[in-house]
Short mmCIF file of N, CA and C in Angstrom, two decimals:
data_model
loop_
_atom_site.label_atom_id
_atom_site.label_comp_id
_atom_site.label_asym_id
_atom_site.label_seq_id
_atom_site.Cartn_x
_atom_site.Cartn_y
_atom_site.Cartn_z
N MET A 442 -53.79 6.35 27.63
CA MET A 442 -53.25 7.62 27.20
C MET A 442 -52.09 8.04 28.11
N LYS A 443 -52.27 7.89 29.45
CA LYS A 443 -51.22 8.30 30.37
C LYS A 443 -49.98 7.43 30.18
N SER A 444 -50.15 6.13 30.01
CA SER A 444 -48.99 5.25 29.85
C SER A 444 -48.27 5.56 28.53
N ARG A 445 -49.02 5.97 27.52
CA ARG A 445 -48.39 6.34 26.25
C ARG A 445 -47.52 7.59 26.44
N ASN A 446 -48.01 8.57 27.19
CA ASN A 446 -47.24 9.79 27.44
C ASN A 446 -45.97 9.48 28.24
N ILE A 447 -46.08 8.59 29.19
CA ILE A 447 -44.91 8.20 29.98
C ILE A 447 -43.88 7.51 29.09
N LEU A 448 -44.35 6.60 28.22
CA LEU A 448 -43.42 5.91 27.32
C LEU A 448 -42.75 6.89 26.36
N LEU A 449 -43.47 7.92 25.94
CA LEU A 449 -42.86 8.91 25.06
C LEU A 449 -41.86 9.79 25.82
N ALA A 450 -42.07 10.00 27.09
CA ALA A 450 -41.19 10.86 27.88
C ALA A 450 -39.88 10.18 28.25
N ILE A 451 -39.88 8.88 28.40
CA ILE A 451 -38.68 8.16 28.86
C ILE A 451 -37.47 8.40 27.95
N PRO A 452 -37.57 8.30 26.62
CA PRO A 452 -36.37 8.55 25.81
C PRO A 452 -35.83 9.97 25.98
N GLY A 453 -36.71 10.94 26.14
CA GLY A 453 -36.28 12.32 26.35
C GLY A 453 -35.53 12.48 27.65
N ILE A 454 -36.00 11.83 28.69
CA ILE A 454 -35.33 11.89 30.00
C ILE A 454 -33.96 11.23 29.90
N LEU A 455 -33.89 10.06 29.26
CA LEU A 455 -32.61 9.37 29.11
C LEU A 455 -31.63 10.20 28.28
N LEU A 456 -32.11 10.84 27.24
CA LEU A 456 -31.25 11.68 26.41
C LEU A 456 -30.71 12.86 27.23
N ALA A 457 -31.55 13.49 28.02
CA ALA A 457 -31.10 14.61 28.86
C ALA A 457 -30.07 14.16 29.87
N MET A 458 -30.29 12.98 30.46
CA MET A 458 -29.33 12.47 31.45
C MET A 458 -27.99 12.16 30.80
N SER A 459 -27.98 11.61 29.59
CA SER A 459 -26.71 11.31 28.95
C SER A 459 -26.00 12.57 28.53
N ALA A 460 -26.72 13.62 28.17
CA ALA A 460 -26.10 14.89 27.82
C ALA A 460 -25.42 15.50 29.04
N MET A 461 -26.03 15.35 30.20
CA MET A 461 -25.43 15.89 31.42
C MET A 461 -24.19 15.08 31.80
N ALA A 462 -24.16 13.81 31.47
CA ALA A 462 -23.04 12.96 31.85
C ALA A 462 -21.85 13.11 30.91
N SER A 463 -22.07 13.68 29.74
CA SER A 463 -20.95 13.88 28.83
C SER A 463 -20.82 15.36 28.53
N GLY A 464 -20.03 15.68 27.51
CA GLY A 464 -19.85 17.09 27.18
C GLY A 464 -18.88 17.75 28.13
N ASN A 465 -19.06 19.01 28.43
CA ASN A 465 -18.15 19.72 29.32
C ASN A 465 -18.37 19.28 30.74
N HIS A 466 -17.26 19.21 31.47
CA HIS A 466 -17.32 18.76 32.86
C HIS A 466 -16.87 19.91 33.74
N ALA A 467 -17.73 20.35 34.61
CA ALA A 467 -17.36 21.40 35.55
C ALA A 467 -18.07 21.12 36.87
N GLY A 468 -17.43 21.44 37.93
CA GLY A 468 -18.04 21.23 39.23
C GLY A 468 -17.01 21.33 40.29
N GLY A 469 -16.71 21.67 41.19
CA GLY A 469 -15.56 21.97 42.03
C GLY A 469 -14.86 20.85 42.68
N HIS A 470 -15.50 19.69 42.81
CA HIS A 470 -14.87 18.57 43.51
C HIS A 470 -14.27 19.07 44.83
N GLY A 471 -13.07 18.66 45.16
CA GLY A 471 -12.45 19.04 46.43
C GLY A 471 -11.41 20.12 46.27
N ALA A 472 -11.65 21.08 45.41
CA ALA A 472 -10.66 22.10 45.10
C ALA A 472 -10.16 22.84 46.34
N ASP A 473 -11.01 23.14 47.29
CA ASP A 473 -10.56 23.85 48.50
C ASP A 473 -9.51 23.05 49.25
N ALA A 474 -9.59 21.75 49.21
CA ALA A 474 -8.62 20.90 49.93
C ALA A 474 -7.25 20.93 49.29
N ILE A 475 -7.17 21.33 48.02
CA ILE A 475 -5.89 21.30 47.31
C ILE A 475 -5.36 22.69 46.98
N GLY A 476 -6.09 23.73 47.29
CA GLY A 476 -5.67 25.09 46.98
C GLY A 476 -6.73 25.80 46.20
N LYS A 477 -6.30 26.70 45.32
CA LYS A 477 -7.26 27.47 44.52
C LYS A 477 -6.61 27.89 43.21
N PRO A 478 -7.44 28.24 42.22
CA PRO A 478 -6.89 28.71 40.95
C PRO A 478 -5.95 29.88 41.20
N GLY A 479 -4.82 29.88 40.51
CA GLY A 479 -3.84 30.95 40.67
C GLY A 479 -4.08 32.08 39.70
N VAL A 480 -3.41 33.19 39.97
CA VAL A 480 -3.46 34.38 39.13
C VAL A 480 -2.13 34.44 38.38
N ALA A 481 -2.18 34.58 37.07
CA ALA A 481 -0.96 34.54 36.24
C ALA A 481 0.09 35.54 36.70
N SER A 482 -0.31 36.72 37.09
CA SER A 482 0.67 37.74 37.50
C SER A 482 1.36 37.41 38.82
N LYS A 483 0.86 36.39 39.54
CA LYS A 483 1.46 36.01 40.82
C LYS A 483 2.22 34.67 40.76
N VAL A 484 2.45 34.16 39.55
CA VAL A 484 3.18 32.91 39.39
C VAL A 484 4.60 33.10 39.93
N THR A 485 5.01 32.19 40.82
CA THR A 485 6.37 32.26 41.40
C THR A 485 7.37 31.42 40.62
N ARG A 486 6.86 30.38 39.92
CA ARG A 486 7.74 29.60 39.04
C ARG A 486 6.90 28.71 38.15
N THR A 487 7.60 28.19 37.12
CA THR A 487 6.96 27.31 36.16
C THR A 487 7.55 25.92 36.29
N VAL A 488 6.69 24.92 36.29
CA VAL A 488 7.11 23.52 36.34
C VAL A 488 6.57 22.83 35.09
N THR A 489 7.47 22.26 34.30
CA THR A 489 7.05 21.52 33.11
C THR A 489 6.88 20.06 33.46
N VAL A 490 5.74 19.52 33.07
CA VAL A 490 5.43 18.11 33.29
C VAL A 490 5.21 17.49 31.92
N ASP A 491 6.07 16.54 31.57
CA ASP A 491 5.97 15.87 30.27
C ASP A 491 5.11 14.61 30.42
N MET A 492 4.12 14.50 29.56
CA MET A 492 3.22 13.35 29.57
C MET A 492 3.54 12.49 28.35
N THR A 493 3.82 11.22 28.59
CA THR A 493 4.24 10.35 27.49
C THR A 493 3.38 9.09 27.43
N ASP A 494 3.52 8.39 26.33
CA ASP A 494 2.72 7.18 26.13
C ASP A 494 3.24 5.98 26.91
N ASP A 495 4.31 6.15 27.71
CA ASP A 495 4.70 5.09 28.64
C ASP A 495 3.82 5.17 29.90
N MET A 496 2.80 6.03 29.85
CA MET A 496 1.82 6.25 30.92
C MET A 496 2.48 6.72 32.21
N ARG A 497 3.37 7.69 32.02
CA ARG A 497 4.05 8.32 33.15
C ARG A 497 4.09 9.82 32.96
N PHE A 498 4.12 10.52 34.08
CA PHE A 498 4.42 11.95 34.09
C PHE A 498 5.92 12.04 34.36
N HIS A 499 6.63 12.76 33.54
CA HIS A 499 8.04 12.97 33.80
C HIS A 499 8.14 14.32 34.50
N SER A 500 8.42 14.24 35.75
CA SER A 500 8.27 15.20 36.84
C SER A 500 6.99 14.78 37.55
N SER A 501 7.08 13.67 38.26
CA SER A 501 5.91 13.13 38.95
C SER A 501 5.94 13.37 40.44
N ASN A 502 7.02 13.96 40.95
CA ASN A 502 7.11 14.27 42.37
C ASN A 502 7.63 15.70 42.46
N ILE A 503 6.75 16.62 42.80
CA ILE A 503 7.04 18.04 42.73
C ILE A 503 6.94 18.65 44.13
N ALA A 504 7.93 19.44 44.50
CA ALA A 504 7.94 20.10 45.81
C ALA A 504 7.63 21.58 45.64
N VAL A 505 6.66 22.07 46.43
CA VAL A 505 6.30 23.48 46.43
C VAL A 505 6.16 23.94 47.87
N LYS A 506 6.05 25.24 48.06
CA LYS A 506 5.84 25.80 49.39
C LYS A 506 4.43 26.36 49.49
N GLN A 507 3.87 26.28 50.66
CA GLN A 507 2.54 26.81 50.92
C GLN A 507 2.51 28.28 50.47
N GLY A 508 1.47 28.64 49.74
CA GLY A 508 1.30 30.01 49.25
C GLY A 508 1.85 30.21 47.85
N GLU A 509 2.69 29.30 47.37
CA GLU A 509 3.27 29.44 46.04
C GLU A 509 2.19 29.30 44.96
N THR A 510 2.35 30.07 43.90
CA THR A 510 1.50 29.94 42.72
C THR A 510 2.38 29.38 41.61
N ILE A 511 2.01 28.22 41.13
CA ILE A 511 2.81 27.49 40.14
C ILE A 511 2.08 27.47 38.79
N ARG A 512 2.86 27.71 37.74
CA ARG A 512 2.35 27.50 36.38
C ARG A 512 2.85 26.12 35.95
N PHE A 513 1.94 25.18 35.83
CA PHE A 513 2.28 23.85 35.33
C PHE A 513 2.12 23.90 33.81
N VAL A 514 3.17 23.59 33.08
CA VAL A 514 3.09 23.43 31.65
C VAL A 514 3.03 21.94 31.39
N ALA A 515 1.88 21.46 30.99
CA ALA A 515 1.66 20.04 30.71
C ALA A 515 1.91 19.81 29.23
N LYS A 516 3.02 19.14 28.93
CA LYS A 516 3.44 18.90 27.55
C LYS A 516 3.14 17.45 27.19
N ASN A 517 2.42 17.24 26.11
CA ASN A 517 2.09 15.88 25.67
C ASN A 517 3.06 15.48 24.57
N SER A 518 4.07 14.67 24.93
CA SER A 518 5.03 14.18 23.96
C SER A 518 4.58 12.87 23.32
N GLY A 519 3.40 12.42 23.67
CA GLY A 519 2.90 11.14 23.16
C GLY A 519 2.10 11.27 21.88
N LYS A 520 1.46 10.16 21.52
CA LYS A 520 0.65 10.10 20.31
C LYS A 520 -0.84 9.94 20.63
N VAL A 521 -1.18 9.92 21.92
CA VAL A 521 -2.58 9.86 22.35
C VAL A 521 -2.85 11.02 23.30
N LYS A 522 -4.12 11.33 23.47
CA LYS A 522 -4.53 12.41 24.35
C LYS A 522 -4.19 12.06 25.80
N HIS A 523 -3.66 13.05 26.53
CA HIS A 523 -3.37 12.90 27.95
C HIS A 523 -3.95 14.11 28.68
N GLU A 524 -4.00 14.02 30.00
CA GLU A 524 -4.43 15.17 30.78
C GLU A 524 -3.73 15.17 32.12
N MET A 525 -3.75 16.35 32.71
CA MET A 525 -3.20 16.50 34.06
C MET A 525 -4.34 17.07 34.89
N VAL A 526 -4.67 16.37 35.97
CA VAL A 526 -5.74 16.78 36.86
C VAL A 526 -5.21 16.80 38.28
N LEU A 527 -5.26 17.96 38.94
CA LEU A 527 -4.89 18.08 40.35
C LEU A 527 -6.09 17.75 41.20
N GLY A 528 -5.91 17.03 42.31
CA GLY A 528 -7.04 16.74 43.18
C GLY A 528 -6.65 15.90 44.39
N THR A 529 -7.65 15.64 45.21
CA THR A 529 -7.44 14.70 46.29
C THR A 529 -7.48 13.30 45.68
N LEU A 530 -6.91 12.34 46.33
CA LEU A 530 -6.93 10.97 45.82
C LEU A 530 -8.36 10.49 45.60
N LYS A 531 -9.25 10.80 46.54
CA LYS A 531 -10.65 10.39 46.41
C LYS A 531 -11.30 11.02 45.18
N ASP A 532 -11.10 12.34 45.02
CA ASP A 532 -11.71 13.01 43.86
C ASP A 532 -11.17 12.46 42.55
N LEU A 533 -9.86 12.19 42.49
CA LEU A 533 -9.29 11.65 41.27
C LEU A 533 -9.88 10.28 40.95
N LYS A 534 -10.00 9.42 41.95
CA LYS A 534 -10.57 8.09 41.73
C LYS A 534 -12.03 8.18 41.29
N ASP A 535 -12.80 9.06 41.95
CA ASP A 535 -14.21 9.23 41.58
C ASP A 535 -14.34 9.75 40.15
N HIS A 536 -13.52 10.73 39.82
CA HIS A 536 -13.55 11.33 38.47
C HIS A 536 -13.12 10.31 37.43
N TYR A 537 -12.15 9.47 37.77
CA TYR A 537 -11.68 8.45 36.84
C TYR A 537 -12.82 7.49 36.47
N GLU A 538 -13.63 7.12 37.44
CA GLU A 538 -14.76 6.23 37.16
C GLU A 538 -15.73 6.89 36.17
N VAL A 539 -15.95 8.18 36.29
CA VAL A 539 -16.80 8.91 35.35
C VAL A 539 -16.16 8.95 33.97
N MET A 540 -14.84 9.18 33.94
CA MET A 540 -14.13 9.25 32.67
C MET A 540 -14.17 7.91 31.92
N LYS A 541 -14.14 6.81 32.64
CA LYS A 541 -14.20 5.50 31.97
C LYS A 541 -15.53 5.34 31.24
N LYS A 542 -16.58 5.95 31.75
CA LYS A 542 -17.89 5.85 31.13
C LYS A 542 -18.09 6.91 30.05
N ASN A 543 -17.33 8.01 30.14
CA ASN A 543 -17.48 9.14 29.21
C ASN A 543 -16.10 9.61 28.75
N PRO A 544 -15.38 8.80 27.98
CA PRO A 544 -13.99 9.10 27.65
C PRO A 544 -13.78 10.37 26.82
N GLU A 545 -14.79 10.87 26.16
CA GLU A 545 -14.63 12.07 25.36
C GLU A 545 -15.02 13.34 26.11
N MET A 546 -15.25 13.21 27.40
CA MET A 546 -15.64 14.36 28.22
C MET A 546 -14.54 15.42 28.16
N GLU A 547 -14.94 16.68 27.98
CA GLU A 547 -14.00 17.80 27.97
C GLU A 547 -14.04 18.47 29.33
N HIS A 548 -12.90 18.96 29.78
CA HIS A 548 -12.81 19.56 31.10
C HIS A 548 -12.87 21.08 31.04
N ALA A 549 -13.52 21.66 32.04
CA ALA A 549 -13.66 23.11 32.09
C ALA A 549 -13.34 23.65 33.48
N GLU A 550 -12.47 22.96 34.19
CA GLU A 550 -12.11 23.40 35.54
C GLU A 550 -10.67 23.88 35.55
N ASN A 551 -10.38 24.76 36.50
CA ASN A 551 -9.04 25.35 36.59
C ASN A 551 -7.96 24.38 37.03
N ASN A 552 -8.32 23.29 37.69
CA ASN A 552 -7.33 22.34 38.20
C ASN A 552 -7.02 21.20 37.24
N MET A 553 -7.41 21.36 35.98
CA MET A 553 -7.19 20.28 35.01
C MET A 553 -7.01 20.81 33.60
N VAL A 554 -6.25 20.06 32.82
CA VAL A 554 -6.06 20.41 31.42
C VAL A 554 -5.95 19.12 30.60
N THR A 555 -6.63 19.09 29.47
CA THR A 555 -6.56 17.98 28.52
C THR A 555 -5.69 18.45 27.37
N VAL A 556 -4.73 17.61 26.97
CA VAL A 556 -3.74 18.03 25.96
C VAL A 556 -3.68 17.01 24.83
N ALA A 557 -3.86 17.50 23.62
CA ALA A 557 -3.76 16.66 22.41
C ALA A 557 -2.30 16.28 22.17
N PRO A 558 -2.06 15.20 21.43
CA PRO A 558 -0.69 14.79 21.13
C PRO A 558 0.10 15.92 20.48
N GLY A 559 1.34 16.10 20.97
CA GLY A 559 2.21 17.13 20.42
C GLY A 559 1.95 18.54 20.88
N LYS A 560 0.98 18.72 21.73
CA LYS A 560 0.58 20.07 22.20
C LYS A 560 0.94 20.24 23.67
N SER A 561 0.73 21.45 24.17
CA SER A 561 0.94 21.77 25.59
C SER A 561 -0.27 22.53 26.10
N GLY A 562 -0.48 22.45 27.39
CA GLY A 562 -1.53 23.21 28.06
C GLY A 562 -0.97 23.64 29.40
N GLU A 563 -1.75 24.43 30.13
CA GLU A 563 -1.24 24.87 31.42
C GLU A 563 -2.33 24.94 32.48
N ILE A 564 -1.85 24.81 33.70
CA ILE A 564 -2.67 25.00 34.89
C ILE A 564 -1.91 26.00 35.75
N ILE A 565 -2.59 27.03 36.22
CA ILE A 565 -1.99 27.95 37.18
C ILE A 565 -2.70 27.72 38.50
N TRP A 566 -1.94 27.31 39.51
CA TRP A 566 -2.54 26.87 40.77
C TRP A 566 -1.78 27.43 41.96
N GLN A 567 -2.54 27.91 42.94
CA GLN A 567 -1.95 28.37 44.19
C GLN A 567 -2.20 27.31 45.27
N PHE A 568 -1.12 26.90 45.91
CA PHE A 568 -1.19 25.87 46.94
C PHE A 568 -1.31 26.56 48.30
N THR A 569 -2.50 26.52 48.85
CA THR A 569 -2.81 27.29 50.07
C THR A 569 -2.63 26.51 51.36
N LYS A 570 -2.56 25.18 51.27
CA LYS A 570 -2.46 24.32 52.46
C LYS A 570 -1.27 23.38 52.35
N THR A 571 -0.67 23.06 53.48
CA THR A 571 0.42 22.09 53.48
C THR A 571 -0.15 20.68 53.31
N GLY A 572 0.72 19.78 52.90
CA GLY A 572 0.30 18.39 52.73
C GLY A 572 0.60 17.92 51.32
N LYS A 573 -0.19 16.97 50.85
CA LYS A 573 0.05 16.45 49.51
C LYS A 573 -1.16 16.70 48.62
N VAL A 574 -0.85 16.94 47.38
CA VAL A 574 -1.87 17.11 46.34
C VAL A 574 -1.51 16.11 45.25
N ASP A 575 -2.43 15.25 44.94
CA ASP A 575 -2.21 14.25 43.91
C ASP A 575 -2.53 14.85 42.54
N PHE A 576 -1.96 14.25 41.50
CA PHE A 576 -2.38 14.57 40.14
C PHE A 576 -2.32 13.30 39.31
N ALA A 577 -3.11 13.29 38.25
CA ALA A 577 -3.21 12.06 37.44
C ALA A 577 -3.74 12.39 36.07
N CYS A 578 -3.54 11.43 35.16
CA CYS A 578 -4.20 11.45 33.87
C CYS A 578 -5.40 10.52 34.01
N LEU A 579 -6.58 11.05 33.77
CA LEU A 579 -7.79 10.28 33.97
C LEU A 579 -8.40 9.75 32.67
N GLN A 580 -7.62 9.79 31.60
CA GLN A 580 -8.08 9.15 30.37
C GLN A 580 -8.20 7.65 30.65
N PRO A 581 -9.23 6.99 30.14
CA PRO A 581 -9.44 5.57 30.45
C PRO A 581 -8.18 4.72 30.22
N GLY A 582 -7.81 3.98 31.27
CA GLY A 582 -6.66 3.10 31.24
C GLY A 582 -5.36 3.75 31.70
N HIS A 583 -5.25 5.06 31.60
CA HIS A 583 -3.99 5.74 31.92
C HIS A 583 -3.72 5.73 33.44
N TYR A 584 -4.73 6.03 34.23
CA TYR A 584 -4.56 6.05 35.69
C TYR A 584 -4.18 4.65 36.19
N ASP A 585 -4.90 3.64 35.69
CA ASP A 585 -4.62 2.25 36.10
C ASP A 585 -3.20 1.82 35.70
N ALA A 586 -2.68 2.40 34.62
CA ALA A 586 -1.34 2.05 34.15
C ALA A 586 -0.25 2.77 34.95
N GLY A 587 -0.66 3.66 35.86
CA GLY A 587 0.31 4.34 36.72
C GLY A 587 0.58 5.78 36.39
N MET A 588 -0.25 6.40 35.58
CA MET A 588 -0.02 7.80 35.20
C MET A 588 -0.55 8.72 36.29
N LYS A 589 0.28 8.90 37.31
CA LYS A 589 -0.09 9.73 38.47
C LYS A 589 1.16 10.34 39.07
N GLY A 590 0.94 11.36 39.88
CA GLY A 590 2.07 12.05 40.51
C GLY A 590 1.63 12.71 41.80
N LEU A 591 2.58 13.42 42.41
CA LEU A 591 2.32 14.01 43.72
C LEU A 591 3.01 15.37 43.83
N VAL A 592 2.29 16.32 44.38
CA VAL A 592 2.86 17.62 44.75
C VAL A 592 2.93 17.64 46.26
N ASN A 593 4.13 17.80 46.80
CA ASN A 593 4.34 17.90 48.24
C ASN A 593 4.40 19.39 48.59
N VAL A 594 3.44 19.83 49.41
CA VAL A 594 3.37 21.24 49.78
C VAL A 594 3.91 21.41 51.20
N ALA A 595 5.06 22.07 51.30
CA ALA A 595 5.72 22.29 52.60
C ALA A 595 5.30 23.65 53.17
N ALA A 596 5.41 23.78 54.49
CA ALA A 596 5.10 25.04 55.14
C ALA A 596 6.07 26.12 54.65
N LYS A 597 5.63 27.36 54.69
CA LYS A 597 6.47 28.48 54.25
C LYS A 597 7.78 28.52 54.98
#
């Protein structure tokens, strides 16, 4: 009887685990290391980043100053879904491995936006620390093809 109950419970456990691995993705990763979500009324400038099917960000090297709040307009000029995700190199690589296993995962964090073909999305981000902040498209195959960029954050 006990072994029968365990066998019946296993599919339910596996189903719950797969639901947690897909669907909406939220969790902070290394957001403190790269800044914090910005406030729209404090945007100092807008930077448009065009995402194309040549697996490149057009505007892939962006210079900002510490404390600046930037509105990134991520425009998808391609025919496939793209995204822009700000993060540390480690977080981007870790997240990319998850995306390869769950390609339909939707994002719900302030440092990332998924954009359908022909559409635009935005990220409003305040860069609180000097250094570099990486960004990438983590759709399966896109990161490996070179769809990544860098924000250089200079001192005030």
